Short mmCIF file of C-alpha atoms and ligand atoms in Angstrom, two decimals:
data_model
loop_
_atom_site.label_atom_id
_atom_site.label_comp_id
_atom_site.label_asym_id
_atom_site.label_seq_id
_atom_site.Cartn_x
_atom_site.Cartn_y
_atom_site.Cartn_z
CA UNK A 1 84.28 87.51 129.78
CA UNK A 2 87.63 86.15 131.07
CA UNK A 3 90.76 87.44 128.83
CA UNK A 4 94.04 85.65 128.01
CA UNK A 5 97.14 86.57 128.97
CA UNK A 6 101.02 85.58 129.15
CA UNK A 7 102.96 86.29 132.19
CA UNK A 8 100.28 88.38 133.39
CA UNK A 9 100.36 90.80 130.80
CA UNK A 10 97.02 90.93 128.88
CA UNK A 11 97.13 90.30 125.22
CA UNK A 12 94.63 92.54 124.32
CA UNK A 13 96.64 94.78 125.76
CA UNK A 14 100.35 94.03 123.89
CA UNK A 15 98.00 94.26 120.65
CA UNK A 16 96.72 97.44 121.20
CA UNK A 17 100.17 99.24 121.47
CA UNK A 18 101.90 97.06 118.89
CA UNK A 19 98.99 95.76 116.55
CA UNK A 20 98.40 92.60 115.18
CA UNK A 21 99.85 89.88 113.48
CA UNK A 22 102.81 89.69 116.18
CA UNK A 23 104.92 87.24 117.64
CA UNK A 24 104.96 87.51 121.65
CA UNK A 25 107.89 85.34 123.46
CA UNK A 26 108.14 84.97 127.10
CA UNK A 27 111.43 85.14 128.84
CA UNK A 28 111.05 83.30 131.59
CA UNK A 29 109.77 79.57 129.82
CA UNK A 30 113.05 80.52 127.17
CA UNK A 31 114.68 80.75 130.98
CA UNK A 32 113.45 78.00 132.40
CA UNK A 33 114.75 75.69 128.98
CA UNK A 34 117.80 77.31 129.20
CA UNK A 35 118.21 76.08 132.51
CA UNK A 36 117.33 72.63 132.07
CA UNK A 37 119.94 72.26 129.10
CA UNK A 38 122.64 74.12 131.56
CA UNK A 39 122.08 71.40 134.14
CA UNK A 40 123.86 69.14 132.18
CA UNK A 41 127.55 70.52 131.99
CA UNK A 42 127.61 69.91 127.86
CA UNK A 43 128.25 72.55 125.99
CA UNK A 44 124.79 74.07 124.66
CA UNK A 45 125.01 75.80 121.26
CA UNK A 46 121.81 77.12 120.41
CA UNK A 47 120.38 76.42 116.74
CA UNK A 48 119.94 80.06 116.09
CA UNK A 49 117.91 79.15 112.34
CA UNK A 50 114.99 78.46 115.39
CA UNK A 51 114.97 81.71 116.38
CA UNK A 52 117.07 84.27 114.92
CA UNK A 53 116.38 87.91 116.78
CA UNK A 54 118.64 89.88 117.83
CA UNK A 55 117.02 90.27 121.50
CA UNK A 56 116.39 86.22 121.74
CA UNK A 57 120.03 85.63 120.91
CA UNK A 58 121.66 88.21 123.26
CA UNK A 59 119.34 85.92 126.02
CA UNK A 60 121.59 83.05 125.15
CA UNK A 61 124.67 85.52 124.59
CA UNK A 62 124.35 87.04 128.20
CA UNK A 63 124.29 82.86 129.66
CA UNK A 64 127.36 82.60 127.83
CA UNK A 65 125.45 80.06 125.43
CA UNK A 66 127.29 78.48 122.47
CA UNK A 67 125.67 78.90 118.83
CA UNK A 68 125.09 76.50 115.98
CA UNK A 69 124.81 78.71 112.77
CA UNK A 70 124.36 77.84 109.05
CA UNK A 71 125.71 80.80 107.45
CA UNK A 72 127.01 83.75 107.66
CA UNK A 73 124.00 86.02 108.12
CA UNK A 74 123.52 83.64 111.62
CA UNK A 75 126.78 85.00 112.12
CA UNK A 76 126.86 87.84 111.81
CA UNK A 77 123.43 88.34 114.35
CA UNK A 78 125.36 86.45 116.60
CA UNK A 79 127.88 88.45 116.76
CA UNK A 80 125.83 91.34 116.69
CA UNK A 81 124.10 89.62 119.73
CA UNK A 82 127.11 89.92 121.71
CA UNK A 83 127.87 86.17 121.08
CA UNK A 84 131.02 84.78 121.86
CA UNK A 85 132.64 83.77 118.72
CA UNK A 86 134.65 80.94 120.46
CA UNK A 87 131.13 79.52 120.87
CA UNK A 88 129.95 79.01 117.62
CA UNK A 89 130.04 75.43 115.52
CA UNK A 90 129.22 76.43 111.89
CA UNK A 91 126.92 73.68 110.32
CA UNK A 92 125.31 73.37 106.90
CA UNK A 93 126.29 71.52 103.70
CA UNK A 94 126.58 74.22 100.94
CA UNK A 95 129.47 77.01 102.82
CA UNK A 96 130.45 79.48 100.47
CA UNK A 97 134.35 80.53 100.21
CA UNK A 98 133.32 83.88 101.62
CA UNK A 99 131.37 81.96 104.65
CA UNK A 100 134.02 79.87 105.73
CA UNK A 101 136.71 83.01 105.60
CA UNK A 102 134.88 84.69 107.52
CA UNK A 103 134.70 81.94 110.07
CA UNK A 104 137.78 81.28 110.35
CA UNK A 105 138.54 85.13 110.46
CA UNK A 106 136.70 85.34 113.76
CA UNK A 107 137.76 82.09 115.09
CA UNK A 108 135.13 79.95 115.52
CA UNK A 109 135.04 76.74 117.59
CA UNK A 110 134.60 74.35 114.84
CA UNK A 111 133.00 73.88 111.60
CA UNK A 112 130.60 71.01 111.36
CA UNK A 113 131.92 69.29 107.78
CA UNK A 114 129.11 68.10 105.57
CA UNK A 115 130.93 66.48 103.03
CA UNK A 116 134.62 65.91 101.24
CA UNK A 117 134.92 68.42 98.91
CA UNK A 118 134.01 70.95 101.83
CA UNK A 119 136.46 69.43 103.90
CA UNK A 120 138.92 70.40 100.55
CA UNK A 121 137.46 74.01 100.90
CA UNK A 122 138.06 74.51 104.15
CA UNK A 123 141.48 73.45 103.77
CA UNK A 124 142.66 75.69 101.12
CA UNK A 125 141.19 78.57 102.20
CA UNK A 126 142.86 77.66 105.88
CA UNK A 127 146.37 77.37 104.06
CA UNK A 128 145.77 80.62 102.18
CA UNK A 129 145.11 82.30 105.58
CA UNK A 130 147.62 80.17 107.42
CA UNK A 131 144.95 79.28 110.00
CA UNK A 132 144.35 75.83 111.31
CA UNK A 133 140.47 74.79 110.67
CA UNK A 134 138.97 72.86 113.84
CA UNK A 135 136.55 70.43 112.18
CA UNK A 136 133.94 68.19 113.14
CA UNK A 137 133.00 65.67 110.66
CA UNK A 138 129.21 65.16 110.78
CA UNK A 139 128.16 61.90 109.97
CA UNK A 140 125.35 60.15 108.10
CA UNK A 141 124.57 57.38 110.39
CA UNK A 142 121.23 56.18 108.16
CA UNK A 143 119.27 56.42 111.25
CA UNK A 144 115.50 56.86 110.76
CA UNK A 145 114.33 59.36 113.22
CA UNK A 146 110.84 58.81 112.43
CA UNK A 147 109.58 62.05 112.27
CA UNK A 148 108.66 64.25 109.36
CA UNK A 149 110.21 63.61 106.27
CA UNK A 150 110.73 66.87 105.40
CA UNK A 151 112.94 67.34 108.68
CA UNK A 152 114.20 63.91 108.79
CA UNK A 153 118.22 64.57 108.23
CA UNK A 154 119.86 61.54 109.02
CA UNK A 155 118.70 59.08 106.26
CA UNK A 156 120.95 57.68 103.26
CA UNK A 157 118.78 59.63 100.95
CA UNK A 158 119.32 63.08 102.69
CA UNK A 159 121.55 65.78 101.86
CA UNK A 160 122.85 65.94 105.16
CA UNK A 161 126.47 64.81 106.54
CA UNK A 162 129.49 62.14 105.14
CA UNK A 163 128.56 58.89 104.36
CA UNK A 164 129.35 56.58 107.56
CA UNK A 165 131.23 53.82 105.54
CA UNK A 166 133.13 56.73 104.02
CA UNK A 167 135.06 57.79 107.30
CA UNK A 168 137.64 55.05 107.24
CA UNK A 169 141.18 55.82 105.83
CA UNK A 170 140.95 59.70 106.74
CA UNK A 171 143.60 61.55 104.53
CA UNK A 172 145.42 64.41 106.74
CA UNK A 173 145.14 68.00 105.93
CA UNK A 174 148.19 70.48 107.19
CA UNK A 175 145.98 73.32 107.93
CA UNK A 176 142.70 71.07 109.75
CA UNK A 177 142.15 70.06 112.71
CA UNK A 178 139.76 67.13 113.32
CA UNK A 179 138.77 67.01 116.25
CA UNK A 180 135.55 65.91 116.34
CA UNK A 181 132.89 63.85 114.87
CA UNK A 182 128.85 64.71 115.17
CA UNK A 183 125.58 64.04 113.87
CA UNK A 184 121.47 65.61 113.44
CA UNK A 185 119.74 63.08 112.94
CA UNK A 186 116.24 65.75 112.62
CA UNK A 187 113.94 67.80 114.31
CA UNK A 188 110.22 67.11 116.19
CA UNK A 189 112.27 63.76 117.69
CA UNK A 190 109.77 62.04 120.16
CA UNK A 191 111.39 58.72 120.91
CA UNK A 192 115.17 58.17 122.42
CA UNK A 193 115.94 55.13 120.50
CA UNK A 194 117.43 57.03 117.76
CA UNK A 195 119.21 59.05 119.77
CA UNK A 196 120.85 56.19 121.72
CA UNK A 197 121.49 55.06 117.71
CA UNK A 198 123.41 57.83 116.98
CA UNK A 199 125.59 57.84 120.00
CA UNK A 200 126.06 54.59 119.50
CA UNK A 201 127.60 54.63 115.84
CA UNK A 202 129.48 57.97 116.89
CA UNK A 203 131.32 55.77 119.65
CA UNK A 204 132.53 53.38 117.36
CA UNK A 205 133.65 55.76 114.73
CA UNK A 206 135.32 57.54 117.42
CA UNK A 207 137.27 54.79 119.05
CA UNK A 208 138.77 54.48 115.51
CA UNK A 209 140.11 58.03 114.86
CA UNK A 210 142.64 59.04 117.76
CA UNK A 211 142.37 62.75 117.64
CA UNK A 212 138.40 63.00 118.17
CA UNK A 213 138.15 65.13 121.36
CA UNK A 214 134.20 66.18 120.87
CA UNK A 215 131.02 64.33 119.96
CA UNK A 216 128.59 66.84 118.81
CA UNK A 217 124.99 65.16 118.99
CA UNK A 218 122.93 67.93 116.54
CA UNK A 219 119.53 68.90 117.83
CA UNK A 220 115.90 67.30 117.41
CA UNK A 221 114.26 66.54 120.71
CA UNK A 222 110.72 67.37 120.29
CA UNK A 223 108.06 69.52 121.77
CA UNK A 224 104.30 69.35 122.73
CA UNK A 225 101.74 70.96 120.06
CA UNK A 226 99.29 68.68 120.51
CA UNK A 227 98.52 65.47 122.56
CA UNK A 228 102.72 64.21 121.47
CA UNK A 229 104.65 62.75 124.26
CA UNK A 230 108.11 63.95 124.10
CA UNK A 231 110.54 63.42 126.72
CA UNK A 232 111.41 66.32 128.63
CA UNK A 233 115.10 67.93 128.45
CA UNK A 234 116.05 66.50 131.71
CA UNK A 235 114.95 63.01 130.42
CA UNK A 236 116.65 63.26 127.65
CA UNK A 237 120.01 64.69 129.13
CA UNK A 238 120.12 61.69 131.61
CA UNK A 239 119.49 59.00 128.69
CA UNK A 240 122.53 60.74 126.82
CA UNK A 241 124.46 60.43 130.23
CA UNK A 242 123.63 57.35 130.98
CA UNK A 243 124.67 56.16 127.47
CA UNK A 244 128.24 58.14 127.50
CA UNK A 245 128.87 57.53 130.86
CA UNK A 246 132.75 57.07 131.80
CA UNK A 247 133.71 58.67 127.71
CA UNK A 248 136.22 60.64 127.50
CA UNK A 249 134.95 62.98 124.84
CA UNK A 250 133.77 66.72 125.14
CA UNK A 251 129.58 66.46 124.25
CA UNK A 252 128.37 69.37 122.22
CA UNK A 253 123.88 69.52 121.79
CA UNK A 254 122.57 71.91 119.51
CA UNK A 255 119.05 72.55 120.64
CA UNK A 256 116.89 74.64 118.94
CA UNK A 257 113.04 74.00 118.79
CA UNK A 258 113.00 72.32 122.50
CA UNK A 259 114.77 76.02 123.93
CA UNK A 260 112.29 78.19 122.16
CA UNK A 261 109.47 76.44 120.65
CA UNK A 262 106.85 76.80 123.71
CA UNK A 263 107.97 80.09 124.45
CA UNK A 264 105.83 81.80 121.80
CA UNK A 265 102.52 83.01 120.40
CA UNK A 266 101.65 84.47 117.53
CA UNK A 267 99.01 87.02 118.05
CA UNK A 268 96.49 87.78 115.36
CA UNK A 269 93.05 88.90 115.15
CA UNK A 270 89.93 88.13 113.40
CA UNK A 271 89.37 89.86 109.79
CA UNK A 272 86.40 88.18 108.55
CA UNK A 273 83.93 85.66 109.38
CA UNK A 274 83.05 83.73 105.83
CA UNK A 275 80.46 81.28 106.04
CA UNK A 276 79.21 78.85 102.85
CA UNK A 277 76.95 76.21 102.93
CA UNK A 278 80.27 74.18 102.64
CA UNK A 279 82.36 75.38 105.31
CA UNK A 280 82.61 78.63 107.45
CA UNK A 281 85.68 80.20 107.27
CA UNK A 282 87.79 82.37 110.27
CA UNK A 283 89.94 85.08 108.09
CA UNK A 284 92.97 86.28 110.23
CA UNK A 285 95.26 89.15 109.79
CA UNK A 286 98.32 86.63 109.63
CA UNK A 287 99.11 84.29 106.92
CA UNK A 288 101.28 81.66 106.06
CA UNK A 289 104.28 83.88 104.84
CA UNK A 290 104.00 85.07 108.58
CA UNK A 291 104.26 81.61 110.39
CA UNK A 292 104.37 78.68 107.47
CA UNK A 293 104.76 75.52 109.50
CA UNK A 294 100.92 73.84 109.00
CA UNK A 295 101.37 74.97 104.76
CA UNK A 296 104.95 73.53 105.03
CA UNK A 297 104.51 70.28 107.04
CA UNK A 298 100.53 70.00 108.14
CA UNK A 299 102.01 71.20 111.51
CA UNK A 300 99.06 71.36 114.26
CA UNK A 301 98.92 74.46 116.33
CA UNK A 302 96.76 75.02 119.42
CA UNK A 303 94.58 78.00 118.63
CA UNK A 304 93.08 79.84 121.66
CA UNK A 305 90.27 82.64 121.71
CA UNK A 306 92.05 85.68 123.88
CA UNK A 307 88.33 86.79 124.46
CA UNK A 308 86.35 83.81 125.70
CA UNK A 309 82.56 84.68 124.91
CA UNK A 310 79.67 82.88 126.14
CA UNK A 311 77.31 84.62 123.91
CA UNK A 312 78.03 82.66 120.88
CA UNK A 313 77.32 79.96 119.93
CA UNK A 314 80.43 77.57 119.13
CA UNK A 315 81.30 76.35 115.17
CA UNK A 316 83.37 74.37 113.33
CA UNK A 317 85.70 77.11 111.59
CA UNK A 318 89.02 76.42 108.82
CA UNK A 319 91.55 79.39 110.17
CA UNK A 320 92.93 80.64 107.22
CA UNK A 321 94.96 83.69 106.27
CA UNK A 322 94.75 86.54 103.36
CA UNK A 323 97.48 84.75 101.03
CA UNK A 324 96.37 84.10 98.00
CA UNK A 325 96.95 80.15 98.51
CA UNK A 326 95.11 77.28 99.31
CA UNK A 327 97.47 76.79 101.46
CA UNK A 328 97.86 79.91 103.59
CA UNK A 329 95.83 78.44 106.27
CA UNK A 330 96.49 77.76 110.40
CA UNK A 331 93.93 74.78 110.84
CA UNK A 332 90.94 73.30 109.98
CA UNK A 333 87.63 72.21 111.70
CA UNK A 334 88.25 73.62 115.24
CA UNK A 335 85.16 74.42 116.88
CA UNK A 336 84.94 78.33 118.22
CA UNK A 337 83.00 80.76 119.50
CA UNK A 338 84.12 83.93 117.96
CA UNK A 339 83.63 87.21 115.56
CA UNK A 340 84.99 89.60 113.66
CA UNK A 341 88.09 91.85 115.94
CA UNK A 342 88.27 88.69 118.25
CA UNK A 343 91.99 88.37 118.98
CA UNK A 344 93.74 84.92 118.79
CA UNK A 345 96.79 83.19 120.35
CA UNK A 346 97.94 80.22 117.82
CA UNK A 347 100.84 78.64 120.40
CA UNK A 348 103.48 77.03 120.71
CA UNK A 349 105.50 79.32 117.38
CA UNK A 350 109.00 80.57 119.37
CA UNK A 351 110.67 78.11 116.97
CA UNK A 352 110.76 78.27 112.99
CA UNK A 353 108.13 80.98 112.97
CA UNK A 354 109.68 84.36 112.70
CA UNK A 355 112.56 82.72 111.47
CA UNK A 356 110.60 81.04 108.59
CA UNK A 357 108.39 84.22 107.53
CA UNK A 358 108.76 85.84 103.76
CA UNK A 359 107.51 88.74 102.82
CA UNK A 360 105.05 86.77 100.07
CA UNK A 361 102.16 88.84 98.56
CA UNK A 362 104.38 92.22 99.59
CA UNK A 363 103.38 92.13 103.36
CA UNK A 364 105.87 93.59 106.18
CA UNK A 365 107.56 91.46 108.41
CA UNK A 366 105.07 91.43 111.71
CA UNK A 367 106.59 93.14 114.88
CA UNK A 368 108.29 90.44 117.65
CA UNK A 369 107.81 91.13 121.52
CA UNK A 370 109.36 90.30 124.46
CA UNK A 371 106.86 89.58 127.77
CA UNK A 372 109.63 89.87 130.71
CA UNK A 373 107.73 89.75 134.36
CA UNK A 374 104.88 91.89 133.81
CA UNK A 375 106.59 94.26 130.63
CA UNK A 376 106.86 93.81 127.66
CA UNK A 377 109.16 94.93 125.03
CA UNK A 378 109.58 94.98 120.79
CA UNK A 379 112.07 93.10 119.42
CA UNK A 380 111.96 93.89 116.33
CA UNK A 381 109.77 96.09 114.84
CA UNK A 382 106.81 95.97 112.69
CA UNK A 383 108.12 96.72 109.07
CA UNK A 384 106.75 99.50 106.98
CA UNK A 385 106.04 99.74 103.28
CA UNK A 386 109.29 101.96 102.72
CA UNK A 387 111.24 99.32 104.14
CA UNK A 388 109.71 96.74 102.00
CA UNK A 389 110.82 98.11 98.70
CA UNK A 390 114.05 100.05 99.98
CA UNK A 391 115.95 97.83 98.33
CA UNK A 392 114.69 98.15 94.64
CA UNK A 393 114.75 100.54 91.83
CA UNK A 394 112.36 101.73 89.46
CA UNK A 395 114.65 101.24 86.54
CA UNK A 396 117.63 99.21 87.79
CA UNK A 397 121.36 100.19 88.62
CA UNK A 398 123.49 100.17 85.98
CA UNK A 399 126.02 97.11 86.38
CA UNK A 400 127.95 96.76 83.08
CA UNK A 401 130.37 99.17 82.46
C1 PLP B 1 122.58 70.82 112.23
C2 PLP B 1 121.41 71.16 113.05
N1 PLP B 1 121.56 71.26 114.39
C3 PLP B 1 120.53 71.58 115.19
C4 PLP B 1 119.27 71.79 114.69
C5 PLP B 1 118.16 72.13 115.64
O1 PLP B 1 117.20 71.17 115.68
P1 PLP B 1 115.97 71.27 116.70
O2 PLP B 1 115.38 72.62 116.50
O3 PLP B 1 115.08 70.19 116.29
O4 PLP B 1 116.53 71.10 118.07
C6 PLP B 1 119.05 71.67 113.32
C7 PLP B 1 117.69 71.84 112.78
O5 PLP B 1 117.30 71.40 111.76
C8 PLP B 1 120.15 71.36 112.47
O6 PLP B 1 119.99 71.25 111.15
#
């Protein structure tokens, strides 16, 4: 019987003091992207809606890491974090009022502009506060980034960014800055060529506006779940040198998935084995409001006995949760050799896991851990009942009067 484990530090083990379902990251791979990133002398803001915890975020605080946020709650854990606010770029097309005062309250680097009438916001509220807004206007290049639609941003038909043929006779606002022009093109990227597409139409738009200082480039480069092929960070920071080479312009990244994503595992452990003459069925103690990316986008996750037995006899088994959905399951057909209390590691879940759970059919937010050398330590923890109704009354609070 050979057990798993993650830095040395046997799983069995981390679920036995903090139970199952949990999220377990390890430091040093986080590390190790971090470092890759920092190689290349951009400046690194960290897509925080990846990962939001408070511990994973004071990581990239303590490195002096910049932060790409989407509203205010992202702020406010970065700040909490220990962030610097002088760091942040504040993207996201629907800022309230109150977002964007707050912002500019704690000075932010720049606000990534989605659209005009944003761009309108921003100014009036800078006036009011006789602040001057540093803006980057993020683009809608119409580049296909050929990944899934759902997380394909850069397409005429997305929400995302100001049309490209719109960003020609640029009106000047007293109280903005402009001083910079970016684009995300999406997430789960596996090829350059779109990248190199975007740079390319963010050169030309920026040879044409004389006050861009900063090209931001977004996020997107992808990760390995399964048998994918994505070019590693250092790949991809030399094809984006190679491309700006000799520029003059400050390059911002916002990576999110390729800092965190193989850095975690969500632990969970077998509730039930169901078998029909149709299909035999793994029950697990997590579900799809705890990690929803194969429900959300068919997402394949490597899912890996932490006891191996060689007692049983492998089968083909659907891993499904307890949500009461068709579509609260982890993945289908993968042949197993396990039972009932058998522990499992579904990897590669550091990025849009945590960050992507709901508390759907009333169950707690799971606990998060840290594995640092050989110790390990909660990052959040598991929630409890109380907590999950704290918030509500039995007969309402009177509002009117
Ligand atoms: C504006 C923006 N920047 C960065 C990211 C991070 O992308 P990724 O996690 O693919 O690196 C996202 C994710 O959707 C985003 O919307």
């Amino acid at each position: 019987m050979t057990m798993l484990t993650i830095e040395g530090v046997p799983l069995n083990e981390i679920a036995k003091k903090v139970g199952t379902p949990c999220y377990i990251y390890s430091r040093a791979l986080i590390e190790n992207n971090w470092k890759a990133f920092e190689k290349s002398h951009y400046k690194i803001c960290y897509a925080v809606k990846a990962n939001s915890n408070l511990g994973i975020l004071n990581l990239f605080a303590n490195k002096n890491a910049g932060f790409d946020i989407v509203s205010q709650g992202e702020l406010e854990r970065v700040l909490a974090a220990g962030g610097n606010p002088k760091n942040i770029v504040f993207s996201g097309v629907g800022k309230t009022k109150e977002e964007i005062k707050c912002a500019l309250q704690v000075g932010i680097y720049s606000f990534n502009v989605e659209s005009w009438p944003e761009l309108e916001r921003i100014q009036e509220i800078a006036q009011l506060m006789n602040k001057k807004a540093p803006v980057t206007l993020r683009v809608n290049p119409n580049i296909d980034a050929k990944t899934h639609p759902y997380i394909a941003t850069g397409l005429h038909h997305n929400k995302f960014g100001i049309e490209l043929k719109e960003i020609t006779h640029l009106k000047s606002y007293s109280h903005i800055d402009l001083i910079g022009l970016g684009c995300h093109i999406g997430s789960q990227i596996m090829d350059l060529e779109p990248f190199g597409e975007a740079i390319d139409c963010l050169l030309n738009l920026a040879k044409k506006i004389n006050s861009i200082k900063i090209l931001n480039l977004g996020g997107g480069l992808g990760i390995q779940y399964k048998d994918e092929k994505p070019p590693s960070i250092k790949e991809y920071l030399s094809f984006i040198e190679q491309k700006l080479k000799d520029q003059p312009y400050e390059i911002i990244l916002e990576p999110g998935r390729s800092l965190v994503g193989n850095a975690g595992i969500l632990l969970t452990k077998v509730e039930y084995i169901k078998e029909t003459p149709y299909k035999n069925f793994a029950i697990l103690d997590a579900g799809m409001n705890d990690l929803i990316r194969p429900a959300l986008y068919d997402a394949w996750h490597n899912i890996i006995p932490v006891t191996l037995h060689t007692d049983i006899k492998p089968k083909l088994y659907d891993l499904v949760g307890p949500v009461c959905e068709t579509g609260d399951f982890f993945a289908h057909d993968r042949e197993l050799a396990i039972k009932p209390d058998d522990l499992l590691a579904i990897s590669t879940v550091g990025a849009y896991g945590a960050s992507m759970s709901s508390n759907y059919n009333s169950r707690p937010s799971i606990a998060e851990v840290l594995v640092d050398k050989d110790e390990f330590y909660i990052l959040r923890e598991r929630e409890s009942y109380q907590d999950l109704f704290a918030k509500e009354k039995l007969n309402g609070l009177y509002v009117n009067g």
